[in-house]
Short mmCIF file of C-alpha atoms in Angstrom, two decimals:
data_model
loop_
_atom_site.label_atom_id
_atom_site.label_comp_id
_atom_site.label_asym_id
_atom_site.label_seq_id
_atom_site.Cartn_x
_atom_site.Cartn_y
_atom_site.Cartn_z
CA UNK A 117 55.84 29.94 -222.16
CA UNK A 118 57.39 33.77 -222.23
CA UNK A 119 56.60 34.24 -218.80
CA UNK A 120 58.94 34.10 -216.17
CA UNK A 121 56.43 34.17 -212.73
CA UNK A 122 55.28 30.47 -212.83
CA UNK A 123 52.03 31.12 -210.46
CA UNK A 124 50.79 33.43 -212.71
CA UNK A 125 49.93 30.82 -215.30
CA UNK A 126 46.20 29.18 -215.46
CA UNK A 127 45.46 26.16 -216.93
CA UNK A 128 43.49 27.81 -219.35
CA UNK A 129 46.14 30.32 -219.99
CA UNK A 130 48.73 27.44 -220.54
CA UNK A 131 46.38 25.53 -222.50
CA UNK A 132 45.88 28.72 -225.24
CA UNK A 133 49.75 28.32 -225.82
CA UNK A 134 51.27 24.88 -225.04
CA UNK A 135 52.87 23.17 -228.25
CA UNK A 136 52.62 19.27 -227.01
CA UNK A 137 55.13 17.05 -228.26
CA UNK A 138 53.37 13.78 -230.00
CA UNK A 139 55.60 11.96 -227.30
CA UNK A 140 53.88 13.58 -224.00
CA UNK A 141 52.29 11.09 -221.74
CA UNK A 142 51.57 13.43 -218.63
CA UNK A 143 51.44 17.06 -218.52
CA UNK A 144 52.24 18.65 -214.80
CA UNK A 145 52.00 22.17 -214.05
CA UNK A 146 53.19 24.07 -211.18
CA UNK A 147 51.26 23.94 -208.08
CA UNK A 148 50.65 27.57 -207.49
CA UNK A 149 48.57 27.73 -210.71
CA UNK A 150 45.44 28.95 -210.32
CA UNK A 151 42.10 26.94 -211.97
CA UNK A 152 41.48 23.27 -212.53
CA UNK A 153 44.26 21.04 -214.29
CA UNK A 154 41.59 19.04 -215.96
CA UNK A 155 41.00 22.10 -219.00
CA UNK A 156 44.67 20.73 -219.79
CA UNK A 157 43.47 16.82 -219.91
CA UNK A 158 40.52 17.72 -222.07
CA UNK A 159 41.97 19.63 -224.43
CA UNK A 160 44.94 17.72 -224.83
CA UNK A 161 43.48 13.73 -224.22
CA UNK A 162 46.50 12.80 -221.30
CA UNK A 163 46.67 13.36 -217.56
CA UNK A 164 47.63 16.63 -216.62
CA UNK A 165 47.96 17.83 -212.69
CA UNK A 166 49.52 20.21 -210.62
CA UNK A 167 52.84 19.25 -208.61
CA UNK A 168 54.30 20.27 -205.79
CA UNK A 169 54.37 24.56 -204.86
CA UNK A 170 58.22 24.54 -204.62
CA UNK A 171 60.15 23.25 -207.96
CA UNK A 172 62.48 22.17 -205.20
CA UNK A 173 59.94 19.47 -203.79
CA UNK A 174 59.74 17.62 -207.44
CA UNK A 175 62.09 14.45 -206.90
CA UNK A 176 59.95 13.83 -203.53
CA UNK A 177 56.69 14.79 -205.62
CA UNK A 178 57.89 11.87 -207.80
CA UNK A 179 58.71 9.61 -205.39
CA UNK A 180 56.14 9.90 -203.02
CA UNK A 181 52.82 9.23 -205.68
CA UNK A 182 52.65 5.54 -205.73
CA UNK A 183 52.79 5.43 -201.82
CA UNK A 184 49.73 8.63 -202.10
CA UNK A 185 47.66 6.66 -203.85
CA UNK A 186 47.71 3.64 -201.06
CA UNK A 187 47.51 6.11 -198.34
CA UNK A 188 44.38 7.57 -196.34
CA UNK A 189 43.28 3.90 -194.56
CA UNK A 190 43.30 3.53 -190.96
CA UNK A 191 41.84 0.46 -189.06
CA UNK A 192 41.71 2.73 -185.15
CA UNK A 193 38.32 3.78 -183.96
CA UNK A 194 38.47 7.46 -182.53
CA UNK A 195 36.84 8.71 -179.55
CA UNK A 196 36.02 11.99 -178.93
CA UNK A 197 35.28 13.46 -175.86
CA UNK A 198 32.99 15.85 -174.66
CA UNK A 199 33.91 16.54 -170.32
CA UNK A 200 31.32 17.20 -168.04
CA UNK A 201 28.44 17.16 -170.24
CA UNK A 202 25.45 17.90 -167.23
CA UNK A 203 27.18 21.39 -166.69
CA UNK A 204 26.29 21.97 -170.69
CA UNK A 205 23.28 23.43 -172.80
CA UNK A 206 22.26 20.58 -175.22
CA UNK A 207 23.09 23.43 -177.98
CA UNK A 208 26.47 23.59 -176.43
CA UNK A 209 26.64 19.33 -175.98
CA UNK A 210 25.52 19.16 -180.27
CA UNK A 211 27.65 21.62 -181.24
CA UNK A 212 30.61 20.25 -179.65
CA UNK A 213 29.69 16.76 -180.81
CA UNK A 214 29.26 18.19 -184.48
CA UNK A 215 33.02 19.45 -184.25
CA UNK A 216 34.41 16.44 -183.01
CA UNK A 217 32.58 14.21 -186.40
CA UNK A 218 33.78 16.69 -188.66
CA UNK A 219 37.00 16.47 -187.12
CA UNK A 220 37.06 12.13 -187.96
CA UNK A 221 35.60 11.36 -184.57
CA UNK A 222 34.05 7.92 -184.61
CA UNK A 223 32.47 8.14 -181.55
CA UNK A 224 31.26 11.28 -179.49
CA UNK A 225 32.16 9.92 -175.80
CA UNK A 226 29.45 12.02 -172.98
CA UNK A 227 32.14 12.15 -170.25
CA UNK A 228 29.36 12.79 -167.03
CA UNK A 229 30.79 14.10 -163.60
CA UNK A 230 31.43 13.57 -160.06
CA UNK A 231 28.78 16.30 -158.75
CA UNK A 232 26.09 16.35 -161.09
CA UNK A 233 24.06 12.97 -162.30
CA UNK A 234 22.07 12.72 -165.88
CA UNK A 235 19.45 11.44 -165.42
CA UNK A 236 16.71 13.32 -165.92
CA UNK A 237 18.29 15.41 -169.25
CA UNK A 238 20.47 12.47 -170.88
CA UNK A 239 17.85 10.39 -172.34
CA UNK A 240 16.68 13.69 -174.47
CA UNK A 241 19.91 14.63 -175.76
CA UNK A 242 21.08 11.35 -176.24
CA UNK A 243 17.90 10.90 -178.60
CA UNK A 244 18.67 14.18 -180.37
CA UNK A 245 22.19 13.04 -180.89
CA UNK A 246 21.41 9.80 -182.43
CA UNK A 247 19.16 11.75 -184.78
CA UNK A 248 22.03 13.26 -186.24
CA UNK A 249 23.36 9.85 -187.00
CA UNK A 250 25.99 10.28 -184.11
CA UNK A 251 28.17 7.06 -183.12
CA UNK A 252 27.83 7.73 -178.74
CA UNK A 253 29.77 6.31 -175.60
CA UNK A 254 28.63 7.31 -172.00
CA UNK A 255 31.78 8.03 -169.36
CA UNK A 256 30.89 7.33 -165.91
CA UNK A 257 30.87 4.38 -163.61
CA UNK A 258 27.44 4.90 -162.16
CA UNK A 259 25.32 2.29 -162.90
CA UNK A 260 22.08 4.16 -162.95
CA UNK A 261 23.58 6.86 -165.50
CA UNK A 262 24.83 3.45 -167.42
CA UNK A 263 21.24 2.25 -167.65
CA UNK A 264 19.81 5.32 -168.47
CA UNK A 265 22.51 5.75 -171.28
CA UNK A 266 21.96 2.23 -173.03
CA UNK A 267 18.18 2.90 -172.47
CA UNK A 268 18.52 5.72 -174.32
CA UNK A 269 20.37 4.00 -177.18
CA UNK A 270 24.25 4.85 -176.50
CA UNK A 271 26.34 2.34 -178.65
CA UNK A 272 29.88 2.29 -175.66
CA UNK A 273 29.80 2.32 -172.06
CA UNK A 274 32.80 3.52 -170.14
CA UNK A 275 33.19 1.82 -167.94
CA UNK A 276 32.40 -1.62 -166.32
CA UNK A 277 34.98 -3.16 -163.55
CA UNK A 278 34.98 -5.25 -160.50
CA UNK A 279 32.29 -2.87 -159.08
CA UNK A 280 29.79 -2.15 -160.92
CA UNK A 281 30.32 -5.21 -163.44
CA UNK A 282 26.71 -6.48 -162.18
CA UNK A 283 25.10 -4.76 -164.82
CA UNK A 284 26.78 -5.89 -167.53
CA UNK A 285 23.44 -8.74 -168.56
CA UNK A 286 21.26 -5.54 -168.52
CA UNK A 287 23.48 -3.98 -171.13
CA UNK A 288 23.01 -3.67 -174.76
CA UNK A 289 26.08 -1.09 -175.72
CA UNK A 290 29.23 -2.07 -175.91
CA UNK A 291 31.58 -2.40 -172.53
CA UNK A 292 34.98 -1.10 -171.76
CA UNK A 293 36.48 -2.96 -169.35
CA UNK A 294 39.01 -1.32 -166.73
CA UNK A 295 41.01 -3.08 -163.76
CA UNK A 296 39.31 -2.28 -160.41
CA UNK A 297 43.16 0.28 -159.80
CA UNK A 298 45.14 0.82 -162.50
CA UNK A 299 48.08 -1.58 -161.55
CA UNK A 300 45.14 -4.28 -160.58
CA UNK A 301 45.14 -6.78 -163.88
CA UNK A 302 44.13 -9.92 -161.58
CA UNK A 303 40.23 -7.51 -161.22
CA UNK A 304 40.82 -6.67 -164.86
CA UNK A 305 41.11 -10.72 -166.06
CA UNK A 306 37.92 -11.38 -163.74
CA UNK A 307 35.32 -8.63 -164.85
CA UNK A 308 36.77 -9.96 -168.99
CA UNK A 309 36.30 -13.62 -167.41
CA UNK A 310 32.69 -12.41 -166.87
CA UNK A 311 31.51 -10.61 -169.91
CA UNK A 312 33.14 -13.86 -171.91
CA UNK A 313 30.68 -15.68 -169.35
CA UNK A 314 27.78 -13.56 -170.58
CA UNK A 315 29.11 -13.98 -174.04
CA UNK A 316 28.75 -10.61 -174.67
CA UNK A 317 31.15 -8.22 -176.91
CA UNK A 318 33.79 -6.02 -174.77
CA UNK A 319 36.42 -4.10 -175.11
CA UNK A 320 39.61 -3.50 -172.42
CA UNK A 321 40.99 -0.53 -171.00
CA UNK A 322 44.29 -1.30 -168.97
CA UNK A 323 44.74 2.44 -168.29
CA UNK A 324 47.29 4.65 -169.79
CA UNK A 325 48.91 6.64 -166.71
CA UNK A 326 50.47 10.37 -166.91
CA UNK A 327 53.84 10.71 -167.23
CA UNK A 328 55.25 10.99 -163.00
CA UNK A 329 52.23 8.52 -162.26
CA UNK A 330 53.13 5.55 -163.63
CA UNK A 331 53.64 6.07 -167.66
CA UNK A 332 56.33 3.40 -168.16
CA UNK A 333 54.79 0.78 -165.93
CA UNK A 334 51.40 1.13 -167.65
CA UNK A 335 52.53 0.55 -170.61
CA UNK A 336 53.65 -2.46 -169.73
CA UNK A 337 50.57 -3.28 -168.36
CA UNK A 338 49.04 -3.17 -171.77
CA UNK A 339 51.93 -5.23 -173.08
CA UNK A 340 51.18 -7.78 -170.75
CA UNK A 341 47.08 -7.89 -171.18
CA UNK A 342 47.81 -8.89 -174.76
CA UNK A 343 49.85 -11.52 -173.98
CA UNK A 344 47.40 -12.89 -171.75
CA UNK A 345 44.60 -12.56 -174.38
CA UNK A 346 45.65 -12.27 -177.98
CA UNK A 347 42.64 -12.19 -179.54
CA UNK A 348 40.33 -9.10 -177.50
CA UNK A 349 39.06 -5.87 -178.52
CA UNK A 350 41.83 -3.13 -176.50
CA UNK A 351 41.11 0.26 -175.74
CA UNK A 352 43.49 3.25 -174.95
CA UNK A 353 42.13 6.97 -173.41
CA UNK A 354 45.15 8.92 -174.60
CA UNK A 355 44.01 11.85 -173.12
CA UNK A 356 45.84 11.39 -170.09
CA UNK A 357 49.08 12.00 -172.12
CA UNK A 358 48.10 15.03 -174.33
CA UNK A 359 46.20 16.71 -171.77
CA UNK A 360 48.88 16.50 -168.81
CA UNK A 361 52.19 17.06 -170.98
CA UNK A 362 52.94 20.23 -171.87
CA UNK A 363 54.21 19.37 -175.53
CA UNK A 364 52.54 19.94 -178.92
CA UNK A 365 49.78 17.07 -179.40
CA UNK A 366 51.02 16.28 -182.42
CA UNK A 367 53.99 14.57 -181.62
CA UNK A 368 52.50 12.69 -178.10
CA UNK A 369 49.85 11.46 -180.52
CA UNK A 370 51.61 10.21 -183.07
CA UNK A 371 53.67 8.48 -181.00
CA UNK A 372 50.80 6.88 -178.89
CA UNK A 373 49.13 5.83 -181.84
CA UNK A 374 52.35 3.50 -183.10
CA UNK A 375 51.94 1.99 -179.82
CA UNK A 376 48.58 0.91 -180.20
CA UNK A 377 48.94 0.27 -184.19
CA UNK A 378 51.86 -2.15 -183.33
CA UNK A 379 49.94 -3.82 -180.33
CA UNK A 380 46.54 -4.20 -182.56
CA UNK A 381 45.06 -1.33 -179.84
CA UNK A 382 42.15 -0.47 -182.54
CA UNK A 383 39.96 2.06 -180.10
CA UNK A 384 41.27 5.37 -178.38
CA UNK A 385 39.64 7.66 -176.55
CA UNK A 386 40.76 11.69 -176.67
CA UNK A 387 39.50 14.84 -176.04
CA UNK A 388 40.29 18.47 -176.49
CA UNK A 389 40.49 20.61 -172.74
CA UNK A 390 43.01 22.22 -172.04
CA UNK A 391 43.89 24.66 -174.81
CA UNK A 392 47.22 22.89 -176.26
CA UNK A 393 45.40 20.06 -177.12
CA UNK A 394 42.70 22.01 -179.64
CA UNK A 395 43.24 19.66 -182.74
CA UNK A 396 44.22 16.74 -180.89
CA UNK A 397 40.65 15.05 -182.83
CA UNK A 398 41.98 15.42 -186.06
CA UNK A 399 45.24 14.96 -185.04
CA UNK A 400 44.77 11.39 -183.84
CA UNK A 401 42.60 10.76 -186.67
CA UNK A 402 45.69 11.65 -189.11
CA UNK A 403 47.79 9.65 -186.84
CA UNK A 404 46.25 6.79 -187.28
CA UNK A 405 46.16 6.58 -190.90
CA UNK A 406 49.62 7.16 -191.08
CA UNK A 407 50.69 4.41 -188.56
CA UNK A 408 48.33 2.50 -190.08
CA UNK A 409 49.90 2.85 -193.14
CA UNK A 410 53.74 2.68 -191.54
CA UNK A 411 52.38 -0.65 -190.42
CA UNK A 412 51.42 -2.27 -193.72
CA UNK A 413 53.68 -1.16 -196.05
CA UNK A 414 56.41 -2.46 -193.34
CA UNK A 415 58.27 1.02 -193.38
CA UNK A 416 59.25 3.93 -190.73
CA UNK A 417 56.24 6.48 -190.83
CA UNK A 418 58.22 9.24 -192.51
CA UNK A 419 57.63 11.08 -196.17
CA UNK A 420 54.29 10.15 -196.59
CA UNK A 421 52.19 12.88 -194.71
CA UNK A 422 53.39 15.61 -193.09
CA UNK A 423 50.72 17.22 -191.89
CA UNK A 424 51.05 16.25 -187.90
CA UNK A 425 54.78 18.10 -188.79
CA UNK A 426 53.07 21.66 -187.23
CA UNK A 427 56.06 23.89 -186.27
CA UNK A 428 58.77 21.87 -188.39
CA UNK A 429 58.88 21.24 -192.21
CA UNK A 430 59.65 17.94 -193.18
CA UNK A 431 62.77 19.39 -195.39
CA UNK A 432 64.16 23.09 -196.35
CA UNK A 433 65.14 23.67 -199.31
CA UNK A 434 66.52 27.22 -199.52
CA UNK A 435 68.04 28.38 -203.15
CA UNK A 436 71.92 29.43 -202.29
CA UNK A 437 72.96 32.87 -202.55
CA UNK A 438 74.66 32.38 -205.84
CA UNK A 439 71.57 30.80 -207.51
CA UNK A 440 69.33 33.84 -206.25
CA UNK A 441 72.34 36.41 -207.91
CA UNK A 442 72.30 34.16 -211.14
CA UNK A 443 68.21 34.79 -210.94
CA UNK A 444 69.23 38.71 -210.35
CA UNK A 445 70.86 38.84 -213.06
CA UNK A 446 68.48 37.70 -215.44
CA UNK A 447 65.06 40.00 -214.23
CA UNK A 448 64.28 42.94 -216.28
CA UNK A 449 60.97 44.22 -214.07
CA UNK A 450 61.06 46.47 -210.82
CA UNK A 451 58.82 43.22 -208.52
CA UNK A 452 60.35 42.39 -205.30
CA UNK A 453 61.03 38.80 -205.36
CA UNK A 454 61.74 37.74 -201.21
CA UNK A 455 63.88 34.27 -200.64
CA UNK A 456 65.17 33.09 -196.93
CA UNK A 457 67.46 30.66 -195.98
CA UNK A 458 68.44 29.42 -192.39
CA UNK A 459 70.73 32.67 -192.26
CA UNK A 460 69.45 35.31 -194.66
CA UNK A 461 66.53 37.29 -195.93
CA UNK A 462 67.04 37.99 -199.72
CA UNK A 463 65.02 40.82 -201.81
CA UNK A 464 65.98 41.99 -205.11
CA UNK A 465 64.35 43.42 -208.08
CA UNK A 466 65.93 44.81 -211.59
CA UNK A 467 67.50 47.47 -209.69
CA UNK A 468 69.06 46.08 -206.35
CA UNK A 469 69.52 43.47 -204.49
CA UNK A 470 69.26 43.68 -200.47
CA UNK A 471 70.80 40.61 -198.08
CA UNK A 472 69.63 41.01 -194.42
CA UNK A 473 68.22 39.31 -191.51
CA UNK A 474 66.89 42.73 -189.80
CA UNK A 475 63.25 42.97 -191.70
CA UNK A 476 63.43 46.68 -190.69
CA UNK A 477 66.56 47.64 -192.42
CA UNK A 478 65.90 45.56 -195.51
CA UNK A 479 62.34 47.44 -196.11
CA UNK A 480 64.08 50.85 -196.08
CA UNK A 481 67.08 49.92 -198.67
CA UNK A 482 64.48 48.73 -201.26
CA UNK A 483 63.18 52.15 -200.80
CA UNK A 484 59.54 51.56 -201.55
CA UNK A 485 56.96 54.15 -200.33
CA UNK A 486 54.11 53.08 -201.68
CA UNK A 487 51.18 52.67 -199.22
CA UNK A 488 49.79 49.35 -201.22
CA UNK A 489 53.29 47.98 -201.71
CA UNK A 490 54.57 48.72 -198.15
CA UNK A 491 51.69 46.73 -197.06
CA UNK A 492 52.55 43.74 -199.05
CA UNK A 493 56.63 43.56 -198.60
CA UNK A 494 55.77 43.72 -194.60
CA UNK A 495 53.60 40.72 -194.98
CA UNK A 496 55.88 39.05 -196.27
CA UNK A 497 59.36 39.94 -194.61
CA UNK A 498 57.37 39.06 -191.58
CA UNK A 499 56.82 35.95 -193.07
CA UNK A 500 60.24 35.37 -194.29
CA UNK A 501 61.65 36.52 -190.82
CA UNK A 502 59.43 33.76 -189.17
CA UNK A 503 60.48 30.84 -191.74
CA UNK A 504 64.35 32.16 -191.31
CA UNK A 505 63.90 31.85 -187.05
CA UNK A 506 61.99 28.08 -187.40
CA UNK A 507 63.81 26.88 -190.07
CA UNK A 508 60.68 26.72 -192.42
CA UNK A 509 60.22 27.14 -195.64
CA UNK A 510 59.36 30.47 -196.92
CA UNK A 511 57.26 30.77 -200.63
CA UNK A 512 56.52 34.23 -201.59
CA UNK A 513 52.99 34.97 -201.96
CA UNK A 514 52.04 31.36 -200.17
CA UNK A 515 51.17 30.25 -196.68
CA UNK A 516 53.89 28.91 -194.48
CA UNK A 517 53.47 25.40 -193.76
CA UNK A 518 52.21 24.62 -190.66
CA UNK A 519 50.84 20.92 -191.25
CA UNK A 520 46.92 20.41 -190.92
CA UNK A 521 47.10 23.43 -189.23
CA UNK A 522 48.04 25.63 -193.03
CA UNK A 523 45.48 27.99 -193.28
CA UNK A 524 44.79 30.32 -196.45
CA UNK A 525 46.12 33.46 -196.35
CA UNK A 526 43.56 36.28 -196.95
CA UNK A 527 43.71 37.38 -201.08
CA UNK A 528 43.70 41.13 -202.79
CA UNK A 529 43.66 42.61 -205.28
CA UNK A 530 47.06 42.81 -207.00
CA UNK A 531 49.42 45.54 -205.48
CA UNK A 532 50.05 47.59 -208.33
CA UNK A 533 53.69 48.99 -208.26
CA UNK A 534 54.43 52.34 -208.33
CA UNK A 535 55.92 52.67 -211.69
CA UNK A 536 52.80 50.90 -212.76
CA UNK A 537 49.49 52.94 -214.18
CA UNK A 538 47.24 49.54 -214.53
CA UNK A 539 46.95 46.22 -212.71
CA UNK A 540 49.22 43.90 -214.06
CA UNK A 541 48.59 41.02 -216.85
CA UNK A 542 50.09 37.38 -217.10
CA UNK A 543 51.42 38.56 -220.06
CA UNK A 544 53.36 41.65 -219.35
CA UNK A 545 54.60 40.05 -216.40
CA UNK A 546 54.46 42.21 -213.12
CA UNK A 547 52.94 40.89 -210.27
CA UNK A 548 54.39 40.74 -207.07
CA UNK A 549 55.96 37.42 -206.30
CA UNK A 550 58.38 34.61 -208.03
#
C-alpha cells in the first residue's frame, strides 16, 4: 500500500488503492484504522473488518471469532445496591440507581438502615423509580418498611426468616429467604417449608460469610441447601466478599460468580462502598456472561474476554531486540517509533537507535527539543515505562489495556516534527507512531 505506518490508513484511503484479487473472500484491516470498515464491503461486495490493534494478536484474533459470536449470554440476575438509602436526597437515590442500570444492574436493591425507618419518604421514591422502568428490591427486615415497600410496588424483598416470616401472605414481591443465624439451615428449611405452604414464589439466601468469619463453612452451607432442594430459586449477596477483602474486585468476582454458575445460584446481590469496589456492577455483570459461557461451552473461562483482566494482560507479546534493529534498518523518516519489552524501552528513528529502561536518560539521547514533540515522547515513555514495570503491553499512540476499565486517551492534533514545515499526510508518511 506504499505506506509503512499501518494506523495511518482509512478505509476510505485503502479503498482508493486496494487491487483485490478475484480470489478474496474477506478483507481485514488493521485495527488502529481510523473510519468504518463497511466503505471496504460496499465497494468491494465481501466482508471486510478490522482485526486485532497488535499484528501480534492475529492467530488469537482467528481463533477466538467463532467462540465471539456465541458469547455475551448470561442466565444470573444482578443486584445492585444502593446502602442506607433514608440518609439520601431522592436526586442522590435516582442518580445512583441510574448508574447501577447502565452499569447491567437488574435490580436496584434500597438497602434501608438500622437508625432511620422509610416510611414516610419510600413510597414517593419508590413510585418515581418505577417510572423510570427500574427493576427494585427493598433491604431490611422490618416488617412495616416491607409493607410499605410492596405497597409501593417493589418487585424483591430482602429479607423474610423465622422472624418476621408472618408477613409473607401479605406480600406481593418476591421473598429472599435467609436462615434465622447464618449457620442456622434447620430456621432456613422452615421459613422455605412455609412460603411452599403459601405457594408463593421465593428465593434463598444461605449467607455468604467474610473471609475470618466463616467463608469456607458458608460455602458449604450453600452446597448443602441445594442438595436438600434441587429445584429452588438461590440467592448470593457477594458483597460481603468484595467489600471486606482488600483485593481487586475483579478477580473475587469472577471467582464468586463460577461458584454460583456451577451451583445454578442465578441471583446475586452487590454493591459498590468502599472505594476498591467502584466497578464491581459491571464487573459482576461481565462475570457472569463469561461463566455463563465457561459453563456451556464445557471449557475453562480463559481467551474469550478479557476485560475483568484490569492490571494484567491476558498475553505479551513484545517484538525481540533483533526484530526492532531489522525494523531500524529499514526506516528512512526522522519519527520516533517507542517498543518495550519485560526488560527494555526501545526508541529509534532513521538516525539512532536508544535501548534503556531509565525514561529520563532515553529522552535526552534522542535529543529532541521541540516543545510539541517533548510533550508527546513523555507521554509515551511514561507509558512504555508503566507497561515495562506490569508486564503489559505497550502500543505506541494507543491506550494501555486495562480491561473494562481502557479508557480513550485524549487526541491532538498531529505533533509536527521539527524538521517538518506542514502537518503530515498518509502519504508522505510522518506521523508519530508505528
Amino acid at each position: 500500500m506504499k505506506i509503512t505506518v499501518a494506523a495511518l490508513m482509512t478505509p476510505a484511503w485503502i479503498a482508493k488503492r486496494l487491487e483485490l484479487p478475484p480470489d478474496v473472500t474477506r478483507i481485514m484491516i488493521p485495527g488502529l484504522c481510523e473510519g468504518d470498515s463497511a466503505v471496504l464491503s460496499e465497494q468491494f461486495g465481501i466482508p471486510a473488518e478490522k482485526g486485532p490493534g497488535d499484528l501480534k494478536r492475529l492467530p488469537a484474533f482467528f481463533g477466538q471469532a467463532d467462540a465471539r459470536s456465541r458469547y455475551g449470554a448470561r442466565d444470573v440476575r444482578v443486584f445492585a445496591e444502593i446502602n442506607n438509602v433514608p440518609r439520601l436526597t431522592r436526586e442522590r437515590i435516582v442518580e445512583a440507581a441510574i448508574y447501577y442500570r447502565d452499569a447491567g444492574a437488574d435490580v436496584i436493591d434500597l438497602g434501608l438502615s438500622l437508625d432511620r425507618n422509610w416510611l414516610d419518604e419510600g413510597p414517593e421514591v419508590i413510585a418515581d423509580l418505577k417510572a423510570r422502568g427500574l427493576t427494585l428490591s427493598i433491604d431490611t427486615l422490618d416488617p412495616d418498611e416491607i409493607l410499605m415497600a410492596d405497597a409501593a410496588g417493589v418487585d424483591y424483598v430482602l429479607s423474610l426468616n423465622g422472624q418476621n416470616r408472618d408477613i409473607a401472605h401479605r406480600l406481593r414481591a418476591t421473598p429472599v429467604l435467609i436462615p434465622d443465624t447464618p449457620d442456622d439451615l434447620d430456621s432456613l428449611d422452615a421459613t422455605i417449608a412455609h412460603l411452599q405452604g403459601l405457594g408463593k414464589p421465593f428465593l434463598v439466601d444461605p449467607i455468604v460469610e467474610p473471609i475470618s468469619s466463616g467463608f469456607a463453612a458458608s460455602l458449604g452451607r450453600y452446597l448443602d441447601v441445594r442438595r436438600r432442594h434441587p429445584d429452588v430459586e438461590m440467592f448470593m449477596g457477594i458483597g460481603n466478599l468484595t467489600e471486606l477483602t482488600e483485593a481487586d474486585t475483579t478477580g473475587v468476582t469472577a471467582l464468586l460468580l463460577g461458584f454460583c454458575q456451577e451451583l445454578g445460584i442465578r441471583n446475586v446481590l452487590t454493591t459498590e462502598v468502599i472505594d476498591w469496589a467502584r466497578g464491581a456492577v459491571r464487573e459482576a455483570v461481565l462475570a457472569a456472561q463469561l461463566m455463563h459461557f465457561a459453563l456451556e461451552e464445557g471449557t475453562p473461562p480463559k481467551h474469550v474476554d478479557g476485560r475483568l483482566l484490569t492490571i494484567k494482560d491476558e498475553e505479551v507479546r513484545p517484538y525481540t531486540e533483533a526484530e526492532l534493529r531489522e525494523l531500524h534498518a529499514s526506516i528512512t523518516d526522522p519519527n520516533i517509533r517507542i517498543f518495550a519489552d519485560a526488560d527494555w524501552i526501545y526508541a529509534f528513528n532513521a538516525e539512532r537507535f536508544v535501548k534503556g529502561t531509565d525514561i529520563n536518560q532515553i529522552f535526552d539521547e534522542l535529543g529532541v527539543d521541540e516543545h510539541t514533540h517533548a510533550f508527546y515522547l513523555g507521554k509515551e515513555l511514561m507509558k512504555a515505562s508503566i507497561a515495562r514495570g506490569l508486564g503489559k503491553n505497550y502500543r505506541q499512540e494507543s491506550p494501555l489495556d486495562w480491561g473494562y476499565l481502557t479508557f480513550a486517551e485524549p487526541r491532538r492534533e498531529r505533533v509536527r516534527l521539527t524538521a517538518h514545515e506542514s502537518k503530515p499526510s498518509p502519504d508522505d508518511e510522518t506521523e508519530e507512531g508505528s
